[in-house]
Amino acid sequence: MKRLVIEPSERRQIDWLVDEVLDEYGQWDPVQFVPHAKAVAESLPIRVRQFFRRVQSDEADVAVLSGLPLSPDLEPTPTGWDMAEKLGAGTREEVVLTLCSAVLGEAFAWGNQQNGRIVHDVCPAPGKERSETSGSSTAPLSLHTEDAFHQCRCDYVALYCLRNPDRIGTTVVRAERLALPERLSGILSERRFHHRPDQSHVGPQGHSSGVAEVDAILFGPPESRYLRIDFDDTCAADEDDREAREAITELYGYVVAAQERVALEPGDAIFLDNYRVVHGREPFEPRYDGTDRWLKRVNLIRDLRRVFVATEARSRIIG
Ligand SMILES: O=C(O)CCC(=O)C(=O)O
Ligand SMILES: [Fe+2]
């Protein structure tokens, strides 16, 4: 894991940059800002830019920036992403996250997830406690590749922590730490698995507009394997394929044994390589009193053309 701790002078520099962005763009709208974010991010402190360059060239699986600025008058934690959207809560923090993220990739969104927003809110929502979405709380968010079902899934998931009073852990498993037997890796490298869309992509009518793919779980260079799995939604493509079913169960054992946790502090932003780690979240008791855990999230892709090809439009919003 790579970590960079922001110094006070750098924090001030970032804060000024946020002021400039908000002055220039008036009513904050990430859709308007994101196409310009890379250019503006050239004014971030040089250590931040160099940090992300190294994250990318070394294929760092987990990277954390600590000590990013947080607004002194941060709003109470909203009760769900829809409330956050309605209130426009955490605007300064969205600017910080989109700016830092722009050094690493291009932000994009899913039309059927959080109303197509580019910056998501991850906070507990009444009624969603046991769902498989980021609004969950009392049930853990089980280990997953972000949007494992789609060929356009992100290269990085970026999460910026605004509040985490109970120090709830983000769970992380690095592919590099999995000592899988050759026989098992062999099966997992075959296209015998069905990657189905998760609950966060299911629309109001109860169906998903996402495509489900049949593919391998392990792929890429043998010396540093890439991984694609959602333990709630990946299954054997052929339900009679017992070997494939058992391989998922066996993999789960290795994954749980290799699980690490990162308890994000307010002002920490974590960047998870979505090809090299799977992630989730520990369970917790929501309070719904404005003090709950609250993160901002963006999906980042290295080459926006992959999104243009998937959408058949010059659009950052898929579906
Ligand atoms: O809440 C967390 O720490 C992780 C949530 C998550 O998996 C996500 O937002 O993609
Ligand atoms: Fe996730």
GROMACS .gro file of C-alpha atoms and ligand atoms in nm:
model
  330
    1MET     CA    1   0.000   0.000   0.000
    2LYS     CA    2   0.127   0.346  -0.088
    3ARG     CA    3   0.041   0.644   0.131
    4LEU     CA    4   0.109   1.014   0.099
    5VAL     CA    5   0.043   1.246   0.393
    6ILE     CA    6  -0.051   1.596   0.278
    7GLU     CA    7   0.138   1.875   0.456
    8PRO     CA    8  -0.036   2.188   0.590
    9SER     CA    9   0.101   2.411   0.310
   10GLU     CA   10  -0.019   2.159   0.050
   11ARG     CA   11  -0.360   2.144   0.217
   12ARG     CA   12  -0.387   2.524   0.185
   13GLN     CA   13  -0.285   2.501  -0.181
   14ILE     CA   14  -0.560   2.246  -0.245
   15ASP     CA   15  -0.813   2.458  -0.056
   16TRP     CA   16  -0.731   2.763  -0.273
   17LEU     CA   17  -0.771   2.552  -0.583
   18VAL     CA   18  -1.115   2.437  -0.461
   19ASP     CA   19  -1.212   2.805  -0.408
   20GLU     CA   20  -1.101   2.885  -0.762
   21VAL     CA   21  -1.299   2.598  -0.910
   22LEU     CA   22  -1.614   2.696  -0.721
   23ASP     CA   23  -1.572   3.062  -0.825
   24GLU     CA   24  -1.520   2.972  -1.187
   25TYR     CA   25  -1.789   2.707  -1.221
   26GLY     CA   26  -2.058   2.879  -1.014
   27GLN     CA   27  -2.330   2.625  -0.949
   28TRP     CA   28  -2.126   2.308  -0.880
   29ASP     CA   29  -2.196   2.034  -1.130
   30PRO     CA   30  -1.938   1.756  -1.171
   31VAL     CA   31  -2.064   1.684  -1.525
   32GLN     CA   32  -1.957   2.036  -1.628
   33PHE     CA   33  -1.630   2.029  -1.436
   34VAL     CA   34  -1.493   1.679  -1.497
   35PRO     CA   35  -1.391   1.733  -1.863
   36HIS     CA   36  -1.164   2.017  -1.741
   37ALA     CA   37  -1.046   1.849  -1.423
   38LYS     CA   38  -0.720   1.712  -1.564
   39ALA     CA   39  -0.607   2.058  -1.673
   40VAL     CA   40  -0.701   2.217  -1.338
   41ALA     CA   41  -0.536   1.930  -1.148
   42GLU     CA   42  -0.202   2.038  -1.297
   43SER     CA   43  -0.211   2.303  -1.020
   44LEU     CA   44  -0.227   2.043  -0.742
   45PRO     CA   45   0.088   2.014  -0.527
   46ILE     CA   46   0.365   1.844  -0.720
   47ARG     CA   47   0.402   1.566  -0.462
   48VAL     CA   48   0.039   1.469  -0.518
   49ARG     CA   49   0.083   1.453  -0.894
   50GLN     CA   50   0.405   1.254  -0.864
   51PHE     CA   51   0.239   1.018  -0.616
   52PHE     CA   52  -0.035   0.931  -0.865
   53ARG     CA   53   0.210   0.890  -1.151
   54ARG     CA   54   0.390   0.629  -0.942
   55VAL     CA   55   0.065   0.462  -0.839
   56GLN     CA   56  -0.014   0.418  -1.204
   57SER     CA   57   0.326   0.310  -1.332
   58ASP     CA   58   0.387   0.068  -1.044
   59GLU     CA   59   0.028  -0.062  -1.060
   60ALA     CA   60  -0.001   0.002  -0.686
   61ASP     CA   61  -0.299  -0.202  -0.570
   62VAL     CA   62  -0.400   0.031  -0.284
   63ALA     CA   63  -0.306   0.399  -0.248
   64VAL     CA   64  -0.412   0.645   0.021
   65LEU     CA   65  -0.383   1.024   0.037
   66SER     CA   66  -0.416   1.145   0.395
   67GLY     CA   67  -0.482   1.492   0.535
   68LEU     CA   68  -0.689   1.630   0.248
   69PRO     CA   69  -0.894   1.940   0.332
   70LEU     CA   70  -1.241   1.903   0.477
   71SER     CA   71  -1.486   2.187   0.506
   72PRO     CA   72  -1.516   2.321   0.865
   73ASP     CA   73  -1.890   2.349   0.806
   74LEU     CA   74  -1.948   2.009   0.657
   75GLU     CA   75  -2.321   1.931   0.657
   76PRO     CA   76  -2.469   1.652   0.872
   77THR     CA   77  -2.442   1.311   0.704
   78PRO     CA   78  -2.744   1.272   0.475
   79THR     CA   79  -2.968   0.967   0.516
   80GLY     CA   80  -2.890   0.814   0.178
   81TRP     CA   81  -2.749   0.925  -0.157
   82ASP     CA   82  -3.082   1.064  -0.280
   83MET     CA   83  -3.097   1.297   0.019
   84ALA     CA   84  -2.735   1.400  -0.044
   85GLU     CA   85  -2.823   1.478  -0.405
   86LYS     CA   86  -3.127   1.682  -0.307
   87LEU     CA   87  -2.928   1.886  -0.053
   88GLY     CA   88  -2.608   1.917  -0.258
   89ALA     CA   89  -2.420   1.812   0.056
   90GLY     CA   90  -2.039   1.791   0.063
   91THR     CA   91  -1.972   2.008  -0.243
   92ARG     CA   92  -1.618   2.114  -0.146
   93GLU     CA   93  -1.530   1.752  -0.083
   94GLU     CA   94  -1.660   1.656  -0.428
   95VAL     CA   95  -1.426   1.914  -0.579
   96VAL     CA   96  -1.130   1.776  -0.380
   97LEU     CA   97  -1.207   1.421  -0.490
   98THR     CA   98  -1.266   1.499  -0.858
   99LEU     CA   99  -0.946   1.707  -0.869
  100CYS     CA  100  -0.723   1.444  -0.709
  101SER     CA  101  -0.887   1.163  -0.906
  102ALA     CA  102  -0.825   1.343  -1.234
  103VAL     CA  103  -0.453   1.277  -1.200
  104LEU     CA  104  -0.519   0.903  -1.199
  105GLY     CA  105  -0.806   0.858  -1.444
  106GLU     CA  106  -1.126   0.984  -1.603
  107ALA     CA  107  -1.443   0.990  -1.394
  108PHE     CA  108  -1.749   0.824  -1.546
  109ALA     CA  109  -2.089   0.704  -1.424
  110TRP     CA  110  -2.369   0.452  -1.474
  111GLY     CA  111  -2.708   0.582  -1.579
  112ASN     CA  112  -2.891   0.339  -1.351
  113GLN     CA  113  -2.676   0.397  -1.042
  114GLN     CA  114  -2.740   0.693  -0.806
  115ASN     CA  115  -2.935   0.873  -1.079
  116GLY     CA  116  -2.640   0.878  -1.318
  117ARG     CA  117  -2.433   1.100  -1.090
  118ILE     CA  118  -2.055   1.117  -1.143
  119VAL     CA  119  -1.980   1.159  -0.772
  120HIS     CA  120  -2.164   0.914  -0.547
  121ASP     CA  121  -2.246   0.935  -0.179
  122VAL     CA  122  -2.175   0.629   0.033
  123CYS     CA  123  -2.374   0.662   0.355
  124PRO     CA  124  -2.628   0.444   0.535
  125ALA     CA  125  -2.990   0.475   0.423
  126PRO     CA  126  -3.303   0.375   0.615
  127GLY     CA  127  -3.453   0.060   0.465
  128LYS     CA  128  -3.126  -0.033   0.289
  129GLU     CA  129  -2.949  -0.166   0.599
  130ARG     CA  130  -2.922  -0.521   0.467
  131SER     CA  131  -2.906  -0.447   0.093
  132GLU     CA  132  -2.609  -0.519  -0.131
  133THR     CA  133  -2.563  -0.150  -0.202
  134SER     CA  134  -2.342   0.121  -0.055
  135GLY     CA  135  -2.642   0.236   0.153
  136SER     CA  136  -2.614  -0.079   0.362
  137SER     CA  137  -2.493  -0.084   0.722
  138THR     CA  138  -2.591  -0.372   0.955
  139ALA     CA  139  -2.507  -0.627   0.685
  140PRO     CA  140  -2.150  -0.627   0.557
  141LEU     CA  141  -2.087  -0.521   0.200
  142SER     CA  142  -1.944  -0.845   0.069
  143LEU     CA  143  -1.621  -0.859  -0.125
  144HIS     CA  144  -1.651  -0.748  -0.485
  145THR     CA  145  -1.486  -0.607  -0.789
  146GLU     CA  146  -1.667  -0.280  -0.856
  147ASP     CA  147  -1.923  -0.342  -1.133
  148ALA     CA  148  -1.769  -0.681  -1.205
  149PHE     CA  149  -2.044  -0.757  -1.457
  150HIS     CA  150  -1.934  -0.500  -1.712
  151GLN     CA  151  -1.637  -0.483  -1.949
  152CYS     CA  152  -1.626  -0.110  -1.879
  153ARG     CA  153  -1.590  -0.150  -1.504
  154CYS     CA  154  -1.354   0.107  -1.358
  155ASP     CA  155  -0.977   0.076  -1.331
  156TYR     CA  156  -0.990   0.246  -0.990
  157VAL     CA  157  -1.255   0.308  -0.725
  158ALA     CA  158  -1.181   0.628  -0.535
  159LEU     CA  159  -1.339   0.679  -0.192
  160TYR     CA  160  -1.300   1.002   0.005
  161CYS     CA  161  -1.384   0.977   0.374
  162LEU     CA  162  -1.576   1.269   0.524
  163ARG     CA  163  -1.683   1.091   0.845
  164ASN     CA  164  -1.613   0.753   1.001
  165PRO     CA  165  -1.679   0.792   1.374
  166ASP     CA  166  -1.668   0.421   1.458
  167ARG     CA  167  -1.363   0.356   1.242
  168ILE     CA  168  -1.549   0.101   1.030
  169GLY     CA  169  -1.312  -0.081   0.800
  170THR     CA  170  -1.313  -0.093   0.423
  171THR     CA  171  -1.216  -0.454   0.354
  172VAL     CA  172  -0.951  -0.518   0.091
  173VAL     CA  173  -0.805  -0.833  -0.063
  174ARG     CA  174  -0.506  -0.797  -0.291
  175ALA     CA  175  -0.472  -1.049  -0.573
  176GLU     CA  176  -0.099  -1.048  -0.506
  177ARG     CA  177  -0.159  -1.194  -0.159
  178LEU     CA  178  -0.359  -1.493  -0.284
  179ALA     CA  179  -0.145  -1.807  -0.291
  180LEU     CA  180  -0.384  -2.010  -0.505
  181PRO     CA  181  -0.298  -2.367  -0.600
  182GLU     CA  182  -0.228  -2.409  -0.972
  183ARG     CA  183  -0.527  -2.635  -1.029
  184LEU     CA  184  -0.764  -2.373  -0.882
  185SER     CA  185  -0.609  -2.082  -1.075
  186GLY     CA  186  -0.641  -2.291  -1.388
  187ILE     CA  187  -1.018  -2.332  -1.345
  188LEU     CA  188  -1.067  -1.967  -1.246
  189SER     CA  189  -0.881  -1.859  -1.561
  190GLU     CA  190  -1.134  -2.030  -1.787
  191ARG     CA  191  -1.442  -1.856  -1.928
  192ARG     CA  192  -1.682  -2.056  -1.717
  193PHE     CA  193  -1.831  -1.780  -1.499
  194HIS     CA  194  -2.132  -1.557  -1.527
  195HIS     CA  195  -2.081  -1.202  -1.397
  196ARG     CA  196  -2.430  -1.073  -1.319
  197PRO     CA  197  -2.517  -0.707  -1.241
  198ASP     CA  198  -2.543  -0.625  -0.871
  199GLN     CA  199  -2.840  -0.471  -0.687
  200SER     CA  200  -2.712  -0.115  -0.726
  201HIS     CA  201  -2.772  -0.149  -1.102
  202VAL     CA  202  -3.126  -0.275  -1.074
  203GLY     CA  203  -3.375  -0.011  -1.181
  204PRO     CA  204  -3.712   0.084  -1.028
  205GLN     CA  205  -3.891  -0.173  -1.243
  206GLY     CA  206  -3.682  -0.444  -1.084
  207HIS     CA  207  -3.474  -0.521  -1.391
  208SER     CA  208  -3.124  -0.426  -1.481
  209SER     CA  209  -3.014  -0.262  -1.803
  210GLY     CA  210  -2.667  -0.403  -1.751
  211VAL     CA  211  -2.519  -0.678  -1.963
  212ALA     CA  212  -2.411  -0.995  -1.790
  213GLU     CA  213  -2.090  -1.140  -1.917
  214VAL     CA  214  -1.951  -1.490  -1.931
  215ASP     CA  215  -1.581  -1.470  -1.864
  216ALA     CA  216  -1.294  -1.588  -1.646
  217ILE     CA  217  -1.237  -1.474  -1.287
  218LEU     CA  218  -0.856  -1.460  -1.315
  219PHE     CA  219  -0.689  -1.306  -1.616
  220GLY     CA  220  -0.391  -1.098  -1.724
  221PRO     CA  221  -0.020  -1.141  -1.666
  222PRO     CA  222   0.067  -1.465  -1.484
  223GLU     CA  223   0.316  -1.287  -1.256
  224SER     CA  224   0.051  -1.042  -1.133
  225ARG     CA  225  -0.296  -1.179  -1.199
  226TYR     CA  226  -0.600  -0.957  -1.239
  227LEU     CA  227  -0.920  -1.051  -1.068
  228ARG     CA  228  -1.288  -1.007  -1.150
  229ILE     CA  229  -1.550  -1.134  -0.905
  230ASP     CA  230  -1.848  -1.029  -0.698
  231PHE     CA  231  -1.917  -1.297  -0.441
  232ASP     CA  232  -2.289  -1.208  -0.443
  233ASP     CA  233  -2.331  -1.208  -0.819
  234THR     CA  234  -2.067  -1.423  -0.989
  235CYS     CA  235  -2.172  -1.783  -1.050
  236ALA     CA  236  -2.094  -2.077  -1.276
  237ALA     CA  237  -2.211  -2.000  -1.630
  238ASP     CA  238  -2.351  -2.350  -1.658
  239GLU     CA  239  -2.534  -2.445  -1.341
  240ASP     CA  240  -2.435  -2.808  -1.393
  241ASP     CA  241  -2.067  -2.712  -1.390
  242ARG     CA  242  -1.992  -2.834  -1.040
  243GLU     CA  243  -1.618  -2.777  -1.075
  244ALA     CA  244  -1.673  -2.406  -1.152
  245ARG     CA  245  -1.918  -2.373  -0.860
  246GLU     CA  246  -1.674  -2.534  -0.621
  247ALA     CA  247  -1.388  -2.318  -0.752
  248ILE     CA  248  -1.579  -2.004  -0.644
  249THR     CA  249  -1.635  -2.150  -0.297
  250GLU     CA  250  -1.271  -2.250  -0.272
  251LEU     CA  251  -1.155  -1.907  -0.389
  252TYR     CA  252  -1.374  -1.748  -0.123
  253GLY     CA  253  -1.178  -1.935   0.146
  254TYR     CA  254  -0.847  -1.797   0.017
  255VAL     CA  255  -0.990  -1.449  -0.019
  256VAL     CA  256  -1.125  -1.439   0.337
  257ALA     CA  257  -0.790  -1.561   0.471
  258ALA     CA  258  -0.608  -1.280   0.285
  259GLN     CA  259  -0.854  -1.006   0.389
  260GLU     CA  260  -0.712  -0.680   0.525
  261ARG     CA  261  -0.896  -0.377   0.658
  262VAL     CA  262  -0.837  -0.006   0.619
  263ALA     CA  263  -1.029   0.218   0.857
  264LEU     CA  264  -1.046   0.546   0.667
  265GLU     CA  265  -1.009   0.868   0.866
  266PRO     CA  266  -1.182   1.191   0.767
  267GLY     CA  267  -0.955   1.353   0.507
  268ASP     CA  268  -0.829   1.017   0.370
  269ALA     CA  269  -0.893   0.925   0.009
  270ILE     CA  270  -0.831   0.566  -0.094
  271PHE     CA  271  -0.773   0.455  -0.453
  272LEU     CA  272  -0.837   0.085  -0.509
  273ASP     CA  273  -0.707  -0.079  -0.825
  274ASN     CA  274  -1.019  -0.258  -0.944
  275TYR     CA  275  -0.818  -0.516  -1.139
  276ARG     CA  276  -0.585  -0.601  -0.852
  277VAL     CA  277  -0.804  -0.590  -0.540
  278VAL     CA  278  -1.153  -0.682  -0.436
  279HIS     CA  279  -1.312  -0.474  -0.162
  280GLY     CA  280  -1.609  -0.451   0.071
  281ARG     CA  281  -1.709  -0.299   0.405
  282GLU     CA  282  -1.758  -0.421   0.760
  283PRO     CA  283  -2.108  -0.408   0.911
  284PHE     CA  284  -2.205  -0.130   1.151
  285GLU     CA  285  -2.503   0.018   1.335
  286PRO     CA  286  -2.638   0.328   1.160
  287ARG     CA  287  -2.740   0.624   1.378
  288TYR     CA  288  -2.931   0.844   1.130
  289ASP     CA  289  -2.853   1.150   1.344
  290GLY     CA  290  -2.621   1.332   1.105
  291THR     CA  291  -2.300   1.180   1.244
  292ASP     CA  292  -2.293   0.858   1.038
  293ARG     CA  293  -2.008   0.731   0.827
  294TRP     CA  294  -2.000   0.919   0.495
  295LEU     CA  295  -1.779   0.875   0.190
  296LYS     CA  296  -1.779   1.029  -0.157
  297ARG     CA  297  -1.703   0.789  -0.442
  298VAL     CA  298  -1.599   0.809  -0.806
  299ASN     CA  299  -1.530   0.543  -1.068
  300LEU     CA  300  -1.217   0.609  -1.272
  301ILE     CA  301  -1.118   0.466  -1.606
  302ARG     CA  302  -0.778   0.505  -1.766
  303ASP     CA  303  -0.905   0.552  -2.121
  304LEU     CA  304  -1.235   0.728  -2.168
  305ARG     CA  305  -1.265   0.583  -2.516
  306ARG     CA  306  -1.363   0.252  -2.359
  307VAL     CA  307  -1.672   0.434  -2.224
  308PHE     CA  308  -1.740   0.604  -2.560
  309VAL     CA  309  -1.726   0.266  -2.731
  310ALA     CA  310  -1.964   0.112  -2.474
  311THR     CA  311  -2.211   0.402  -2.493
  312GLU     CA  312  -2.166   0.464  -2.867
  313ALA     CA  313  -2.160   0.832  -2.778
  314ARG     CA  314  -1.915   1.086  -2.640
  315SER     CA  315  -2.074   1.046  -2.302
  316ARG     CA  316  -1.931   0.966  -1.960
  317ILE     CA  317  -2.256   0.805  -1.853
  318ILE     CA  318  -2.307   0.440  -1.941
  319GLY     CA  319  -2.663   0.317  -1.994
  320LIG     O1  320  -1.793   0.177   0.227
  320LIG     C1  321  -1.685   0.131   0.190
  320LIG     O2  322  -1.581   0.140   0.256
  320LIG     C2  323  -1.676   0.062   0.058
  320LIG     C3  324  -1.802   0.077  -0.017
  320LIG     C4  325  -1.791   0.019  -0.153
  320LIG     O3  326  -1.765  -0.092  -0.177
  320LIG     C5  327  -1.814   0.109  -0.262
  320LIG     O4  328  -1.863   0.217  -0.239
  320LIG     O5  329  -1.784   0.072  -0.378
  321FE      FE  330  -1.751  -0.115  -0.401
   0.00000   0.00000   0.00000
